């Protein structure tokens, strides 16, 4: 049976769990109810919608080639915003630049939020989109430099968002992801079904949280929560990431 077929067969379970059914641990149910299923408007939704519209316009004007691993939808950016708000992120490390929407969503968490970005995206579009937050974003051409700078500044509740992993960076990304979880942090892995490095990282982090913490996975993206006091809990749910 192929992976797409397995993903399709589990669709009813993901739909059921995404509505809170069959989830009994208070933490897991609260995450699904407050983050995954949240329907109330957040403070940054209007601004985020404007940024998404700007990206569509800029991509059309600049006629840049679209790369699927760099695209992130508005619902996915909203989900990222809600996740950061839920865990009170002060800063975050992003591996694999997007079109700017994910980075903008994170910077909208609060006015003092700091972002460390490793990787190169579509420059003209990205630079224009993140211009309002430029003074709070540190850019690195290599993953190792971004990891070192982030870990030196992040004192508590570390956060890592992995959009895609380039060849040669997998060992470094895997190491920092494990460190983030060991420090009671949160790791978001996107494009699990498109990027081989992200797929292997997803499998590795599930093993890391075999005896503690929680993870939520859709087959396309996963969220790993390394809170040490949590008994092991994991669920297949629909994540709009």
PDB file of C-alpha atoms in Angstrom:
ATOM      1  CA  UNK A   1       0.000   0.000   0.000  1.00  0.00           C
ATOM      2  CA  UNK A   2       1.398   3.390  -0.990  1.00  0.00           C
ATOM      3  CA  UNK A   3       1.758   6.335   1.380  1.00  0.00           C
ATOM      4  CA  UNK A   4      -1.041   8.343  -0.352  1.00  0.00           C
ATOM      5  CA  UNK A   5      -3.355   5.352   0.066  1.00  0.00           C
ATOM      6  CA  UNK A   6      -2.496   5.038   3.771  1.00  0.00           C
ATOM      7  CA  UNK A   7      -3.037   8.782   4.207  1.00  0.00           C
ATOM      8  CA  UNK A   8      -6.456   8.509   2.561  1.00  0.00           C
ATOM      9  CA  UNK A   9      -7.511   5.534   4.677  1.00  0.00           C
ATOM     10  CA  UNK A  10      -6.753   7.459   7.879  1.00  0.00           C
ATOM     11  CA  UNK A  11      -8.769  10.510   6.794  1.00  0.00           C
ATOM     12  CA  UNK A  12     -11.913   9.556   8.816  1.00  0.00           C
ATOM     13  CA  UNK A  13      -9.802   9.124  11.982  1.00  0.00           C
ATOM     14  CA  UNK A  14      -8.085  12.483  11.483  1.00  0.00           C
ATOM     15  CA  UNK A  15     -11.456  14.183  10.905  1.00  0.00           C
ATOM     16  CA  UNK A  16     -12.909  12.581  14.045  1.00  0.00           C
ATOM     17  CA  UNK A  17      -9.938  13.462  16.251  1.00  0.00           C
ATOM     18  CA  UNK A  18      -9.720  17.001  14.839  1.00  0.00           C
ATOM     19  CA  UNK A  19     -13.077  17.696  16.462  1.00  0.00           C
ATOM     20  CA  UNK A  20     -11.889  16.511  19.860  1.00  0.00           C
ATOM     21  CA  UNK A  21     -13.571  13.098  19.780  1.00  0.00           C
ATOM     22  CA  UNK A  22     -11.594  10.334  21.443  1.00  0.00           C
ATOM     23  CA  UNK A  23      -9.078  12.749  22.993  1.00  0.00           C
ATOM     24  CA  UNK A  24      -9.122  12.524  26.778  1.00  0.00           C
ATOM     25  CA  UNK A  25      -5.887  14.086  28.142  1.00  0.00           C
ATOM     26  CA  UNK A  26      -6.665  17.702  29.138  1.00  0.00           C
ATOM     27  CA  UNK A  27      -3.587  19.099  27.407  1.00  0.00           C
ATOM     28  CA  UNK A  28      -4.259  17.370  24.088  1.00  0.00           C
ATOM     29  CA  UNK A  29      -7.956  18.256  24.121  1.00  0.00           C
ATOM     30  CA  UNK A  30      -7.154  21.859  24.997  1.00  0.00           C
ATOM     31  CA  UNK A  31      -4.688  22.091  22.105  1.00  0.00           C
ATOM     32  CA  UNK A  32      -7.220  20.751  19.618  1.00  0.00           C
ATOM     33  CA  UNK A  33     -10.014  22.952  20.963  1.00  0.00           C
ATOM     34  CA  UNK A  34      -8.019  26.173  21.377  1.00  0.00           C
ATOM     35  CA  UNK A  35      -5.577  25.938  18.474  1.00  0.00           C
ATOM     36  CA  UNK A  36      -6.704  23.481  15.797  1.00  0.00           C
ATOM     37  CA  UNK A  37     -10.467  24.092  15.970  1.00  0.00           C
ATOM     38  CA  UNK A  38     -10.410  27.735  17.120  1.00  0.00           C
ATOM     39  CA  UNK A  39     -12.911  29.740  15.048  1.00  0.00           C
ATOM     40  CA  UNK A  40     -12.770  33.092  16.823  1.00  0.00           C
ATOM     41  CA  UNK A  41     -10.811  35.846  15.125  1.00  0.00           C
ATOM     42  CA  UNK A  42      -7.313  36.558  16.428  1.00  0.00           C
ATOM     43  CA  UNK A  43      -5.905  40.061  16.734  1.00  0.00           C
ATOM     44  CA  UNK A  44      -3.633  39.715  13.683  1.00  0.00           C
ATOM     45  CA  UNK A  45      -6.007  38.032  11.224  1.00  0.00           C
ATOM     46  CA  UNK A  46      -6.905  41.211   9.322  1.00  0.00           C
ATOM     47  CA  UNK A  47      -3.276  42.236   8.905  1.00  0.00           C
ATOM     48  CA  UNK A  48      -2.324  38.687   7.951  1.00  0.00           C
ATOM     49  CA  UNK A  49      -5.010  38.691   5.260  1.00  0.00           C
ATOM     50  CA  UNK A  50      -3.540  41.910   3.817  1.00  0.00           C
ATOM     51  CA  UNK A  51      -0.064  40.357   3.762  1.00  0.00           C
ATOM     52  CA  UNK A  52      -1.386  37.286   1.921  1.00  0.00           C
ATOM     53  CA  UNK A  53      -3.011  39.547  -0.678  1.00  0.00           C
ATOM     54  CA  UNK A  54       0.265  41.452  -1.106  1.00  0.00           C
ATOM     55  CA  UNK A  55       2.140  38.190  -1.690  1.00  0.00           C
ATOM     56  CA  UNK A  56      -0.276  37.144  -4.442  1.00  0.00           C
ATOM     57  CA  UNK A  57       0.144  40.519  -6.106  1.00  0.00           C
ATOM     58  CA  UNK A  58       3.935  40.502  -5.809  1.00  0.00           C
ATOM     59  CA  UNK A  59       4.247  36.977  -7.168  1.00  0.00           C
ATOM     60  CA  UNK A  60       2.193  37.999 -10.177  1.00  0.00           C
ATOM     61  CA  UNK A  61       4.159  41.189 -10.784  1.00  0.00           C
ATOM     62  CA  UNK A  62       7.585  39.607 -10.334  1.00  0.00           C
ATOM     63  CA  UNK A  63       6.610  36.428 -12.200  1.00  0.00           C
ATOM     64  CA  UNK A  64       8.776  34.361  -9.915  1.00  0.00           C
ATOM     65  CA  UNK A  65       8.747  30.614 -10.068  1.00  0.00           C
ATOM     66  CA  UNK A  66       6.570  29.088  -7.371  1.00  0.00           C
ATOM     67  CA  UNK A  67       8.167  26.401  -5.238  1.00  0.00           C
ATOM     68  CA  UNK A  68       5.698  24.320  -3.278  1.00  0.00           C
ATOM     69  CA  UNK A  69       7.847  24.001  -0.161  1.00  0.00           C
ATOM     70  CA  UNK A  70       8.024  27.785   0.116  1.00  0.00           C
ATOM     71  CA  UNK A  71       4.308  28.360  -0.258  1.00  0.00           C
ATOM     72  CA  UNK A  72       2.187  28.643   2.862  1.00  0.00           C
ATOM     73  CA  UNK A  73      -1.537  29.308   2.830  1.00  0.00           C
ATOM     74  CA  UNK A  74      -3.328  31.904   4.900  1.00  0.00           C
ATOM     75  CA  UNK A  75      -5.059  29.215   7.049  1.00  0.00           C
ATOM     76  CA  UNK A  76      -1.648  27.648   7.683  1.00  0.00           C
ATOM     77  CA  UNK A  77      -0.185  31.003   8.735  1.00  0.00           C
ATOM     78  CA  UNK A  78      -3.136  31.492  11.073  1.00  0.00           C
ATOM     79  CA  UNK A  79      -2.487  28.078  12.588  1.00  0.00           C
ATOM     80  CA  UNK A  80       1.153  29.014  13.118  1.00  0.00           C
ATOM     81  CA  UNK A  81       0.066  32.245  14.816  1.00  0.00           C
ATOM     82  CA  UNK A  82      -2.324  30.406  17.130  1.00  0.00           C
ATOM     83  CA  UNK A  83       0.354  27.842  18.010  1.00  0.00           C
ATOM     84  CA  UNK A  84       2.827  30.566  18.944  1.00  0.00           C
ATOM     85  CA  UNK A  85       0.194  32.341  21.025  1.00  0.00           C
ATOM     86  CA  UNK A  86      -0.767  29.117  22.790  1.00  0.00           C
ATOM     87  CA  UNK A  87       2.805  28.431  23.917  1.00  0.00           C
ATOM     88  CA  UNK A  88       3.738  32.088  24.473  1.00  0.00           C
ATOM     89  CA  UNK A  89       6.688  32.108  22.089  1.00  0.00           C
ATOM     90  CA  UNK A  90       9.185  34.928  22.664  1.00  0.00           C
ATOM     91  CA  UNK A  91      11.317  34.056  19.651  1.00  0.00           C
ATOM     92  CA  UNK A  92      11.650  31.311  17.061  1.00  0.00           C
ATOM     93  CA  UNK A  93      14.063  29.719  14.630  1.00  0.00           C
ATOM     94  CA  UNK A  94      12.817  29.105  11.082  1.00  0.00           C
ATOM     95  CA  UNK A  95      14.645  26.600   8.873  1.00  0.00           C
ATOM     96  CA  UNK A  96      13.775  27.064   5.209  1.00  0.00           C
ATOM     97  CA  UNK A  97      12.432  30.452   4.243  1.00  0.00           C
ATOM     98  CA  UNK A  98       8.847  30.705   2.927  1.00  0.00           C
ATOM     99  CA  UNK A  99       7.289  33.420   0.772  1.00  0.00           C
ATOM    100  CA  UNK A 100       7.205  35.635   3.871  1.00  0.00           C
ATOM    101  CA  UNK A 101       3.733  34.841   5.182  1.00  0.00           C
ATOM    102  CA  UNK A 102       4.901  32.414   7.883  1.00  0.00           C
ATOM    103  CA  UNK A 103       7.613  34.796   9.049  1.00  0.00           C
ATOM    104  CA  UNK A 104       5.140  37.706   9.132  1.00  0.00           C
ATOM    105  CA  UNK A 105       2.631  35.662  11.142  1.00  0.00           C
ATOM    106  CA  UNK A 106       5.254  34.872  13.763  1.00  0.00           C
ATOM    107  CA  UNK A 107       6.391  38.492  14.036  1.00  0.00           C
ATOM    108  CA  UNK A 108       2.760  39.487  14.618  1.00  0.00           C
ATOM    109  CA  UNK A 109       2.694  37.535  17.888  1.00  0.00           C
ATOM    110  CA  UNK A 110       3.921  40.603  19.776  1.00  0.00           C
ATOM    111  CA  UNK A 111       6.029  43.701  19.228  1.00  0.00           C
ATOM    112  CA  UNK A 112       9.182  42.276  20.832  1.00  0.00           C
ATOM    113  CA  UNK A 113       9.157  38.935  19.027  1.00  0.00           C
ATOM    114  CA  UNK A 114      12.542  37.973  17.538  1.00  0.00           C
ATOM    115  CA  UNK A 115      12.919  35.694  14.536  1.00  0.00           C
ATOM    116  CA  UNK A 116      15.994  33.829  13.281  1.00  0.00           C
ATOM    117  CA  UNK A 117      15.711  32.673   9.663  1.00  0.00           C
ATOM    118  CA  UNK A 118      18.001  30.250   7.838  1.00  0.00           C
ATOM    119  CA  UNK A 119      17.685  29.760   4.103  1.00  0.00           C
ATOM    120  CA  UNK A 120      17.003  31.793   1.017  1.00  0.00           C
ATOM    121  CA  UNK A 121      13.547  32.313  -0.454  1.00  0.00           C
ATOM    122  CA  UNK A 122      12.216  34.396  -3.383  1.00  0.00           C
ATOM    123  CA  UNK A 123      14.121  37.573  -2.518  1.00  0.00           C
ATOM    124  CA  UNK A 124      11.986  40.303  -4.109  1.00  0.00           C
ATOM    125  CA  UNK A 125       8.738  38.996  -2.693  1.00  0.00           C
ATOM    126  CA  UNK A 126      10.127  37.991   0.700  1.00  0.00           C
ATOM    127  CA  UNK A 127      12.003  41.269   1.246  1.00  0.00           C
ATOM    128  CA  UNK A 128       8.916  43.334   0.457  1.00  0.00           C
ATOM    129  CA  UNK A 129       6.631  41.236   2.665  1.00  0.00           C
ATOM    130  CA  UNK A 130       8.804  41.207   5.793  1.00  0.00           C
ATOM    131  CA  UNK A 131       9.958  44.836   5.467  1.00  0.00           C
ATOM    132  CA  UNK A 132       7.792  46.031   8.416  1.00  0.00           C
ATOM    133  CA  UNK A 133       9.473  43.447  10.685  1.00  0.00           C
ATOM    134  CA  UNK A 134      12.994  43.710   9.292  1.00  0.00           C
ATOM    135  CA  UNK A 135      14.499  45.064  12.521  1.00  0.00           C
ATOM    136  CA  UNK A 136      13.310  41.971  14.419  1.00  0.00           C
ATOM    137  CA  UNK A 137      14.506  39.324  11.948  1.00  0.00           C
ATOM    138  CA  UNK A 138      18.057  37.973  11.782  1.00  0.00           C
ATOM    139  CA  UNK A 139      18.972  36.274   8.495  1.00  0.00           C
ATOM    140  CA  UNK A 140      21.563  33.539   8.029  1.00  0.00           C
ATOM    141  CA  UNK A 141      22.743  31.924   4.817  1.00  0.00           C
ATOM    142  CA  UNK A 142      23.692  28.728   6.637  1.00  0.00           C
ATOM    143  CA  UNK A 143      21.717  26.651   9.108  1.00  0.00           C
ATOM    144  CA  UNK A 144      24.594  26.189  11.566  1.00  0.00           C
ATOM    145  CA  UNK A 145      25.016  29.944  12.020  1.00  0.00           C
ATOM    146  CA  UNK A 146      21.300  30.428  12.606  1.00  0.00           C
ATOM    147  CA  UNK A 147      21.186  27.585  15.133  1.00  0.00           C
ATOM    148  CA  UNK A 148      24.158  28.900  17.108  1.00  0.00           C
ATOM    149  CA  UNK A 149      22.772  32.451  17.222  1.00  0.00           C
ATOM    150  CA  UNK A 150      19.285  31.314  18.202  1.00  0.00           C
ATOM    151  CA  UNK A 151      20.337  28.926  20.944  1.00  0.00           C
ATOM    152  CA  UNK A 152      22.598  31.612  22.411  1.00  0.00           C
ATOM    153  CA  UNK A 153      19.659  34.017  22.737  1.00  0.00           C
ATOM    154  CA  UNK A 154      16.758  31.695  23.516  1.00  0.00           C
ATOM    155  CA  UNK A 155      16.574  31.211  27.283  1.00  0.00           C
ATOM    156  CA  UNK A 156      13.205  29.504  27.652  1.00  0.00           C
ATOM    157  CA  UNK A 157      10.376  28.021  25.592  1.00  0.00           C
ATOM    158  CA  UNK A 158      12.404  27.564  22.402  1.00  0.00           C
ATOM    159  CA  UNK A 159      10.470  27.202  19.165  1.00  0.00           C
ATOM    160  CA  UNK A 160      11.540  25.720  15.838  1.00  0.00           C
ATOM    161  CA  UNK A 161       9.655  25.818  12.533  1.00  0.00           C
ATOM    162  CA  UNK A 162      11.043  23.600   9.774  1.00  0.00           C
ATOM    163  CA  UNK A 163       9.661  24.341   6.300  1.00  0.00           C
ATOM    164  CA  UNK A 164      12.185  22.347   4.288  1.00  0.00           C
ATOM    165  CA  UNK A 165      15.643  20.844   4.760  1.00  0.00           C
ATOM    166  CA  UNK A 166      18.401  21.187   2.194  1.00  0.00           C
ATOM    167  CA  UNK A 167      20.895  18.419   1.483  1.00  0.00           C
ATOM    168  CA  UNK A 168      23.712  18.558   3.990  1.00  0.00           C
ATOM    169  CA  UNK A 169      21.710  20.316   6.716  1.00  0.00           C
ATOM    170  CA  UNK A 170      19.745  17.335   8.008  1.00  0.00           C
ATOM    171  CA  UNK A 171      22.105  16.390  10.845  1.00  0.00           C
ATOM    172  CA  UNK A 172      22.220  19.947  12.184  1.00  0.00           C
ATOM    173  CA  UNK A 173      18.438  20.394  11.979  1.00  0.00           C
ATOM    174  CA  UNK A 174      17.809  17.029  13.649  1.00  0.00           C
ATOM    175  CA  UNK A 175      20.178  17.950  16.466  1.00  0.00           C
ATOM    176  CA  UNK A 176      18.650  21.340  17.181  1.00  0.00           C
ATOM    177  CA  UNK A 177      15.116  19.885  16.994  1.00  0.00           C
ATOM    178  CA  UNK A 178      15.999  17.302  19.640  1.00  0.00           C
ATOM    179  CA  UNK A 179      17.551  20.047  21.794  1.00  0.00           C
ATOM    180  CA  UNK A 180      14.428  22.222  21.505  1.00  0.00           C
ATOM    181  CA  UNK A 181      12.220  19.349  22.671  1.00  0.00           C
ATOM    182  CA  UNK A 182      14.612  18.538  25.536  1.00  0.00           C
ATOM    183  CA  UNK A 183      14.230  22.167  26.678  1.00  0.00           C
ATOM    184  CA  UNK A 184      10.413  21.830  26.839  1.00  0.00           C
ATOM    185  CA  UNK A 185      10.073  23.607  23.509  1.00  0.00           C
ATOM    186  CA  UNK A 186       7.880  23.145  20.438  1.00  0.00           C
ATOM    187  CA  UNK A 187       8.867  21.975  16.949  1.00  0.00           C
ATOM    188  CA  UNK A 188       6.667  22.445  13.884  1.00  0.00           C
ATOM    189  CA  UNK A 189       7.588  20.364  10.834  1.00  0.00           C
ATOM    190  CA  UNK A 190       5.903  21.198   7.515  1.00  0.00           C
ATOM    191  CA  UNK A 191       6.092  19.566   4.063  1.00  0.00           C
ATOM    192  CA  UNK A 192       6.569  16.092   5.543  1.00  0.00           C
ATOM    193  CA  UNK A 193       5.054  14.623   2.374  1.00  0.00           C
ATOM    194  CA  UNK A 194       7.162  16.742  -0.019  1.00  0.00           C
ATOM    195  CA  UNK A 195      10.626  16.988   1.514  1.00  0.00           C
ATOM    196  CA  UNK A 196      12.632  13.849   2.309  1.00  0.00           C
ATOM    197  CA  UNK A 197      14.582  15.562   5.086  1.00  0.00           C
ATOM    198  CA  UNK A 198      11.376  16.742   6.774  1.00  0.00           C
ATOM    199  CA  UNK A 199       9.916  13.257   6.486  1.00  0.00           C
ATOM    200  CA  UNK A 200      12.913  11.675   8.229  1.00  0.00           C
ATOM    201  CA  UNK A 201      12.912  14.402  10.875  1.00  0.00           C
ATOM    202  CA  UNK A 202       9.239  13.692  11.561  1.00  0.00           C
ATOM    203  CA  UNK A 203       9.962  10.017  12.194  1.00  0.00           C
ATOM    204  CA  UNK A 204      12.947  10.825  14.436  1.00  0.00           C
ATOM    205  CA  UNK A 205      11.048  13.300  16.621  1.00  0.00           C
ATOM    206  CA  UNK A 206       8.197  10.870  17.159  1.00  0.00           C
ATOM    207  CA  UNK A 207      10.747   8.476  18.630  1.00  0.00           C
ATOM    208  CA  UNK A 208      12.166  11.262  20.804  1.00  0.00           C
ATOM    209  CA  UNK A 209       8.730  11.739  22.385  1.00  0.00           C
ATOM    210  CA  UNK A 210       8.067   8.055  22.846  1.00  0.00           C
ATOM    211  CA  UNK A 211       7.938   8.290  26.647  1.00  0.00           C
ATOM    212  CA  UNK A 212       6.943  11.920  27.286  1.00  0.00           C
ATOM    213  CA  UNK A 213       5.483  14.977  25.602  1.00  0.00           C
ATOM    214  CA  UNK A 214       2.919  15.133  22.830  1.00  0.00           C
ATOM    215  CA  UNK A 215       2.751  15.215  19.072  1.00  0.00           C
ATOM    216  CA  UNK A 216      -0.015  15.893  16.588  1.00  0.00           C
ATOM    217  CA  UNK A 217       0.388  14.823  12.968  1.00  0.00           C
ATOM    218  CA  UNK A 218      -1.600  14.978   9.754  1.00  0.00           C
ATOM    219  CA  UNK A 219       0.798  13.149   7.446  1.00  0.00           C
ATOM    220  CA  UNK A 220       1.680  16.465   5.813  1.00  0.00           C
ATOM    221  CA  UNK A 221       2.767  18.391   8.903  1.00  0.00           C
ATOM    222  CA  UNK A 222       3.419  17.695  12.579  1.00  0.00           C
ATOM    223  CA  UNK A 223       3.610  19.634  15.832  1.00  0.00           C
ATOM    224  CA  UNK A 224       5.832  18.261  18.604  1.00  0.00           C
ATOM    225  CA  UNK A 225       5.528  19.515  22.188  1.00  0.00           C
ATOM    226  CA  UNK A 226       8.410  18.585  24.453  1.00  0.00           C
ATOM    227  CA  UNK A 227       6.887  19.484  27.826  1.00  0.00           C
ATOM    228  CA  UNK A 228       8.593  17.083  30.208  1.00  0.00           C
ATOM    229  CA  UNK A 229       5.691  16.795  32.635  1.00  0.00           C
ATOM    230  CA  UNK A 230       3.322  15.470  29.966  1.00  0.00           C
ATOM    231  CA  UNK A 231       2.809  11.720  29.723  1.00  0.00           C
ATOM    232  CA  UNK A 232       3.269  10.460  26.178  1.00  0.00           C
ATOM    233  CA  UNK A 233       0.281  11.353  23.997  1.00  0.00           C
ATOM    234  CA  UNK A 234       0.026  11.448  20.239  1.00  0.00           C
ATOM    235  CA  UNK A 235      -2.831  11.892  17.788  1.00  0.00           C
ATOM    236  CA  UNK A 236      -3.448  11.888  14.063  1.00  0.00           C
ATOM    237  CA  UNK A 237      -5.483  15.018  13.295  1.00  0.00           C
ATOM    238  CA  UNK A 238      -5.975  17.455  10.447  1.00  0.00           C
ATOM    239  CA  UNK A 239      -3.503  20.316  10.694  1.00  0.00           C
ATOM    240  CA  UNK A 240      -3.881  23.201   8.201  1.00  0.00           C
ATOM    241  CA  UNK A 241      -0.121  23.567   7.941  1.00  0.00           C
TER     242      UNK A 241
END
